[in-house]
CSV table of C-alpha atoms in Angstrom, one decimal:
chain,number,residue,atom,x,y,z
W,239,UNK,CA,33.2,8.0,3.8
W,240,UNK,CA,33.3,10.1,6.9
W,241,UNK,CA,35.9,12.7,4.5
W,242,UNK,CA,32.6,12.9,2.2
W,243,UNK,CA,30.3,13.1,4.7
W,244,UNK,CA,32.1,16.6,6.0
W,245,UNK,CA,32.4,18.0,2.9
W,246,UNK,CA,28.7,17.2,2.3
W,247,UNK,CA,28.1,19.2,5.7
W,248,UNK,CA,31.1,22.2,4.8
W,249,UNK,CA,28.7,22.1,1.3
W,250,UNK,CA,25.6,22.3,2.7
W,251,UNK,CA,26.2,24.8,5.3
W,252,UNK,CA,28.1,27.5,2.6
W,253,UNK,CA,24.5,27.0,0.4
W,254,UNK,CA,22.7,27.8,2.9
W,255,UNK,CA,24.6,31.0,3.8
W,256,UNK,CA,24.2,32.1,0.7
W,257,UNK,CA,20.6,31.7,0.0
W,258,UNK,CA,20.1,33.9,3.0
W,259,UNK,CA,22.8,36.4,2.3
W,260,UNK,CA,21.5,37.1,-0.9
W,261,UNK,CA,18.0,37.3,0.6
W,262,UNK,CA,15.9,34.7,-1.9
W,263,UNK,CA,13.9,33.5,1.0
W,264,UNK,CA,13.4,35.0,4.3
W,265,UNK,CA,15.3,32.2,6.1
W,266,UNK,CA,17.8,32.5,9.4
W,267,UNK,CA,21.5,32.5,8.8
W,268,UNK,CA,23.3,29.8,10.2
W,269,UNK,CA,25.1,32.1,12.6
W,270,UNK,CA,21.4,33.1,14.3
W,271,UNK,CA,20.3,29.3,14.0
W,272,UNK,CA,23.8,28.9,16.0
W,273,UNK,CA,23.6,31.4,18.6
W,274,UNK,CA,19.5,30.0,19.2
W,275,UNK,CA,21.2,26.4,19.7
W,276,UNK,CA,23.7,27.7,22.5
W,277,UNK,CA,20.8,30.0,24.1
W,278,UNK,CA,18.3,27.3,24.0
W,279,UNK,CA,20.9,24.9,25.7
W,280,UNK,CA,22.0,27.1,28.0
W,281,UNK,CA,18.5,27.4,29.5
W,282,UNK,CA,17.8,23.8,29.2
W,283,UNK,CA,14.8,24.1,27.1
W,284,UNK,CA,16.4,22.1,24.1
W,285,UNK,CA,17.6,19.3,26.2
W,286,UNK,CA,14.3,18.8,28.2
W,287,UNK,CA,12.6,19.5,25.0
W,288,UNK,CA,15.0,16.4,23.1
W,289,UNK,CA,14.3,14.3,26.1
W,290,UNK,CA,10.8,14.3,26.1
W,291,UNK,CA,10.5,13.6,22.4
W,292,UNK,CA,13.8,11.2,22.6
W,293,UNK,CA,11.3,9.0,25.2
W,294,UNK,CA,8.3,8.9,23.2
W,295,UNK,CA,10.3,7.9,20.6
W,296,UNK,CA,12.1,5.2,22.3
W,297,UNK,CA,8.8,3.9,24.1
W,298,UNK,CA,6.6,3.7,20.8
W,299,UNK,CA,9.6,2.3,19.0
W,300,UNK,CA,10.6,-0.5,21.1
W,301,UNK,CA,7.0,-1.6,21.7
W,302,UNK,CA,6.2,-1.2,18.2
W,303,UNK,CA,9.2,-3.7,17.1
W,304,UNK,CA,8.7,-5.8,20.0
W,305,UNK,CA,5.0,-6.5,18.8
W,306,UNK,CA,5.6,-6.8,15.5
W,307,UNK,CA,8.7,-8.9,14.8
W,308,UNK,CA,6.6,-12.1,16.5
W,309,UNK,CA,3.4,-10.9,14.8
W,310,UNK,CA,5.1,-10.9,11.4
W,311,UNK,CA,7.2,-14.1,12.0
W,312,UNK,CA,3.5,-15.6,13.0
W,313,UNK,CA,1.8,-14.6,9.9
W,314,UNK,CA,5.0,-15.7,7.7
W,315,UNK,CA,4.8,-19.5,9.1
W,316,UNK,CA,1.4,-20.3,9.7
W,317,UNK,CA,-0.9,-19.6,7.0
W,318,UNK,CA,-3.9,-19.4,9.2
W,319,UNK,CA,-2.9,-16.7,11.6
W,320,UNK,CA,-1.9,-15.3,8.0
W,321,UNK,CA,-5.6,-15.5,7.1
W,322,UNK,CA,-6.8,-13.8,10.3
W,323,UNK,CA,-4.4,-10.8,10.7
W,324,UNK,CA,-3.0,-9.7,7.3
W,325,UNK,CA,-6.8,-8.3,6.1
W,326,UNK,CA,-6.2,-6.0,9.5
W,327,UNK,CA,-3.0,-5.2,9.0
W,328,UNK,CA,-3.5,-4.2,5.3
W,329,UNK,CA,-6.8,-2.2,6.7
W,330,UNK,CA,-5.0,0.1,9.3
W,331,UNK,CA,-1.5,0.1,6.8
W,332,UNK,CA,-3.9,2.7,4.1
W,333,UNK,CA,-5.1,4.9,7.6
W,334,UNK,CA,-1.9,7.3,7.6
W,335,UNK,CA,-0.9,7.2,11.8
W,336,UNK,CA,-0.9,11.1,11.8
W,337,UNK,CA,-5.1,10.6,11.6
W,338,UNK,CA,-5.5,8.3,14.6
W,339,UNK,CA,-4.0,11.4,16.4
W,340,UNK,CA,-7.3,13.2,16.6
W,341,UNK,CA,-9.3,9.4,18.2
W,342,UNK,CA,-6.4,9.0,20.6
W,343,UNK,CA,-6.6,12.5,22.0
W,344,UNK,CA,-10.5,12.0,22.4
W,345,UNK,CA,-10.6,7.8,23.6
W,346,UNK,CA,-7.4,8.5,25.6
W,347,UNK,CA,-6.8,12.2,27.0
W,348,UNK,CA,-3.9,14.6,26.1
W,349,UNK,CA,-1.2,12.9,28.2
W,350,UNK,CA,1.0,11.1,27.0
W,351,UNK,CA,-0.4,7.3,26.4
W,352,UNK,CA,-2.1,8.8,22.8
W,353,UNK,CA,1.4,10.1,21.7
W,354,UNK,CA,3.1,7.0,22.7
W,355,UNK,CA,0.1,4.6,21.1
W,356,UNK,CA,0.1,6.5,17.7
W,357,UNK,CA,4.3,5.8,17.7
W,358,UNK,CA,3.7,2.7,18.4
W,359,UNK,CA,1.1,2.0,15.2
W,360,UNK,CA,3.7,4.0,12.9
W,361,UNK,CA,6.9,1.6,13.7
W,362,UNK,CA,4.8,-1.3,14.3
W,363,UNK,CA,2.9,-0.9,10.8
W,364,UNK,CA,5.7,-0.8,8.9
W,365,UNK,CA,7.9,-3.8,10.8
W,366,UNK,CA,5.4,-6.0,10.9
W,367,UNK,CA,5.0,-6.0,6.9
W,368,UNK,CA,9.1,-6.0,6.5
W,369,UNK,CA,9.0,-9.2,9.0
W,370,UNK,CA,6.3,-11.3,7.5
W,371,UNK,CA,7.9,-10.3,3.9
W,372,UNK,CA,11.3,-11.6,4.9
W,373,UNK,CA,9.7,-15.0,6.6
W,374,UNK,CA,8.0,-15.8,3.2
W,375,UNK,CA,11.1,-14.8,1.2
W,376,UNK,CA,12.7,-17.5,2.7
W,377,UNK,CA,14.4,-20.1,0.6
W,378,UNK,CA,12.3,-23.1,0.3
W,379,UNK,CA,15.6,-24.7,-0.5
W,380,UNK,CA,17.2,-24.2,2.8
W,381,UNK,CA,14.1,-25.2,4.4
W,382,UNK,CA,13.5,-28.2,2.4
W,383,UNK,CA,16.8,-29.4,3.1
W,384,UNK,CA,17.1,-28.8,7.0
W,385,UNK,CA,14.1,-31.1,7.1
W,386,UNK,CA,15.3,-34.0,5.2
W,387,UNK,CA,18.5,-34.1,7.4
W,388,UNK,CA,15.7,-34.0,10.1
W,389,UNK,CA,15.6,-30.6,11.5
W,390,UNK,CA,12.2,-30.2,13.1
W,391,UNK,CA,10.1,-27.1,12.9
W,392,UNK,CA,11.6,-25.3,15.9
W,393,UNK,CA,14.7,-25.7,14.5
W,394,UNK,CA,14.2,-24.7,11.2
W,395,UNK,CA,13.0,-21.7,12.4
W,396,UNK,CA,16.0,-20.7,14.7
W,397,UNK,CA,19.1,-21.8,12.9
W,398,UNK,CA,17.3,-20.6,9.2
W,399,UNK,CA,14.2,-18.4,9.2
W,400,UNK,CA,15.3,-15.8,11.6
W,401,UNK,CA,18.7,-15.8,10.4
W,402,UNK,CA,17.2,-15.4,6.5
W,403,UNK,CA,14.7,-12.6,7.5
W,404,UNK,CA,17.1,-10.7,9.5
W,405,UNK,CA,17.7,-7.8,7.2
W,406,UNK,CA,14.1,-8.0,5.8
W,407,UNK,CA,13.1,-7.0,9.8
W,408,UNK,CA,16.5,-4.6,10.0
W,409,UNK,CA,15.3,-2.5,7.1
W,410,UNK,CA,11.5,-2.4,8.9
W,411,UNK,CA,12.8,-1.2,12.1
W,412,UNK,CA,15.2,1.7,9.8
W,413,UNK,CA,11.7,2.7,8.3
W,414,UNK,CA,9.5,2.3,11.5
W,415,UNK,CA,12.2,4.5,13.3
W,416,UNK,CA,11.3,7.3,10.3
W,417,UNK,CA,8.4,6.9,11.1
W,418,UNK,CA,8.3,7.3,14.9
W,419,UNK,CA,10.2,10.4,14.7
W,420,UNK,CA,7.4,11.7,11.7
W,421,UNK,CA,4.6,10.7,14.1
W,422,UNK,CA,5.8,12.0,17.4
W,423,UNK,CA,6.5,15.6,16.2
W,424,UNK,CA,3.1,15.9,14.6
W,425,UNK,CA,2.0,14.2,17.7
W,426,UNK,CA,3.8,16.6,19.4
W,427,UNK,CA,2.2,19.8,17.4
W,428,UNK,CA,-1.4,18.9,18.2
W,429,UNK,CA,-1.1,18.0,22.0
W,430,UNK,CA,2.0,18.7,23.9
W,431,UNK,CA,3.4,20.8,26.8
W,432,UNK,CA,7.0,20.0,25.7
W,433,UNK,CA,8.8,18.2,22.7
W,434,UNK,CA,10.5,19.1,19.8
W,435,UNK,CA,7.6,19.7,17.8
W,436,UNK,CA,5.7,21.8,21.0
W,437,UNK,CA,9.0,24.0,20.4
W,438,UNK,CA,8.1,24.5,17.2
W,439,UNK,CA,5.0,25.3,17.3
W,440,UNK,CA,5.5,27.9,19.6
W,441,UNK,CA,8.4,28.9,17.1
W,442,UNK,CA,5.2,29.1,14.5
W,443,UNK,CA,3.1,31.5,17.1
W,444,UNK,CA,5.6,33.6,17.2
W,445,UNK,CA,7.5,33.7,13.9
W,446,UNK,CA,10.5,32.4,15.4
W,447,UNK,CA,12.2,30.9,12.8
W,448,UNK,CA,15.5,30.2,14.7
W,449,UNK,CA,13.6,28.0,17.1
W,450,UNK,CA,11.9,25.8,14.2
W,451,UNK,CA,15.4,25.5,12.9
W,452,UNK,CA,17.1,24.5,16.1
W,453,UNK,CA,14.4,21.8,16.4
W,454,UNK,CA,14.4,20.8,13.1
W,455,UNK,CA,18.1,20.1,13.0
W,456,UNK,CA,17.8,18.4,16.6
W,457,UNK,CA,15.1,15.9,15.4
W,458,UNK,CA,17.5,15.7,12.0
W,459,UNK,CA,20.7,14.8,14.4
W,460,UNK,CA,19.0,12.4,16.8
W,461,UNK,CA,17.6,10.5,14.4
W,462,UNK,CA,20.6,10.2,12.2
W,463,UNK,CA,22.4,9.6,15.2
W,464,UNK,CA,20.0,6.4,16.0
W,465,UNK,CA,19.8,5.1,12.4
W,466,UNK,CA,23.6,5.0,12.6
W,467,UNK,CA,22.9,2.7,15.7
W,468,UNK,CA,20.4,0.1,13.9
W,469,UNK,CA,22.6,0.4,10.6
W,470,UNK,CA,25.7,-0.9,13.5
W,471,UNK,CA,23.4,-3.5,14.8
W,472,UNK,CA,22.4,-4.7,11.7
W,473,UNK,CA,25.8,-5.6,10.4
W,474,UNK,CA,26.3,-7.3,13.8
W,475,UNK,CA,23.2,-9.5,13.0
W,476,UNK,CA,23.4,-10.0,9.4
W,477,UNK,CA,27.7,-10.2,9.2
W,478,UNK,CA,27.3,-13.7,7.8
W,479,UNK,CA,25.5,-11.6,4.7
W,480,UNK,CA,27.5,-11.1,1.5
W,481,UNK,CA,26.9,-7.1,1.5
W,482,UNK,CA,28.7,-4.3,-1.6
């Protein structure tokens, strides 16, 4: 897998010298994307830049999934809390997180609790959907059957409704952490002094197309790098699972 996943990079990288060496678009070469990432490292602008983004990220994220796994297991079990909370969920789910951006700013200032909040609705949005799904996916079997050898409710739910809606929440969190990173640069490109996406913005002002590239391919490699980290925890949690 890793052999393919090099030649897929040795690939990618000799397509896109070529588009710009024979000049179809007006794209940077990788050599001048290159020499921007060691410039922009060298003055510490791309790794304050990454932090800052790499923390809203993290913050939003975290509180998103921790919200939303217990809301979802909630509305999964008891078909009254079910009742009161899906019709909200379902409401704010059609209004795309990117347009709360403008209401933060105004209801919460330009620092950095609006950037954090409208994270937090994009990973918490799409958990909290992938949780409830996987507690009524569970097999009424299993549950059934733990309660005539006279499991009680508490323990039906540890030993065989989180364990069965495990990767339902695993593949949320993969999606919610798309969608944190989504969120916080356009966060980022409305109301920022630093970030990836400030970076590129500025890139924008001043038709520096190196600089969007270096921050593209940072947001690219940070978040493959933490997908790779959920994708690790969820075969941890789910190695019971009969996978291909």
């Amino acid at each position: 897998m890793i052999g393919l996943n090099i030649v897929a990079l040795v690939f990618g990288l000799g397509f896109w010298q070529l588009v710009t060496s024979l000049g179809v678009v007006g794209l940077p070469t990788p050599v001048q994307v290159f020499n921007q990432a060691i410039a922009s490292i060298s003055s510490g602008l791309l790794v304050s830049d990454a932090l800052a983004s790499l923390a809203r990220v993290l913050t939003g994220f975290i509180l998103g999934i921790a919200v939303a796994v217990p809301v979802g297991f909630l509305m999964g079990w008891y078909p009254t809390a079910r009742g009161l909370i899906e019709p909200y969920i379902q409401f704010f789910r059609t209004i795309p997180p990117l347009a709360i951006i403008p209401l933060a700013i105004v209801t919460m200032g330009i620092g950095e609790v609006p950037k954090i909040f409208v994270i937090f609705l994009a990973a918490f949005l799409t958990s909290v959907v992938a949780t409830f799904q996987g507690v009524i996916s569970v097999d009424r079997t299993l549950i059934n059957a733990a309660r005539v050898l006279g499991a009680r409710d508490a323990t039906i739910f540890r030993r065989v409704v989180i364990p069965a809606s495990t990767p339902f929440i695993m593949v949320g969190v993969r999606i919610g952490l798309g969608s944190s990173w989504a969120t916080v640069v356009a966060a980022e490109l409305i109301a920022a002094q630093s970030g990836l996406g400030f970076r590129m913005q500025q890139g924008q002002l001043y038709y520096d197309l190196p600089v969007i590239f270096v921050s593209l391919i940072t947001i690219g490699i940070l978040g493959l790098i933490m997908d790779r980290i959920v994708i690790a925890a969820d075969r941890r949690l789910t190695a019971w699972q009969e996978k291909a």
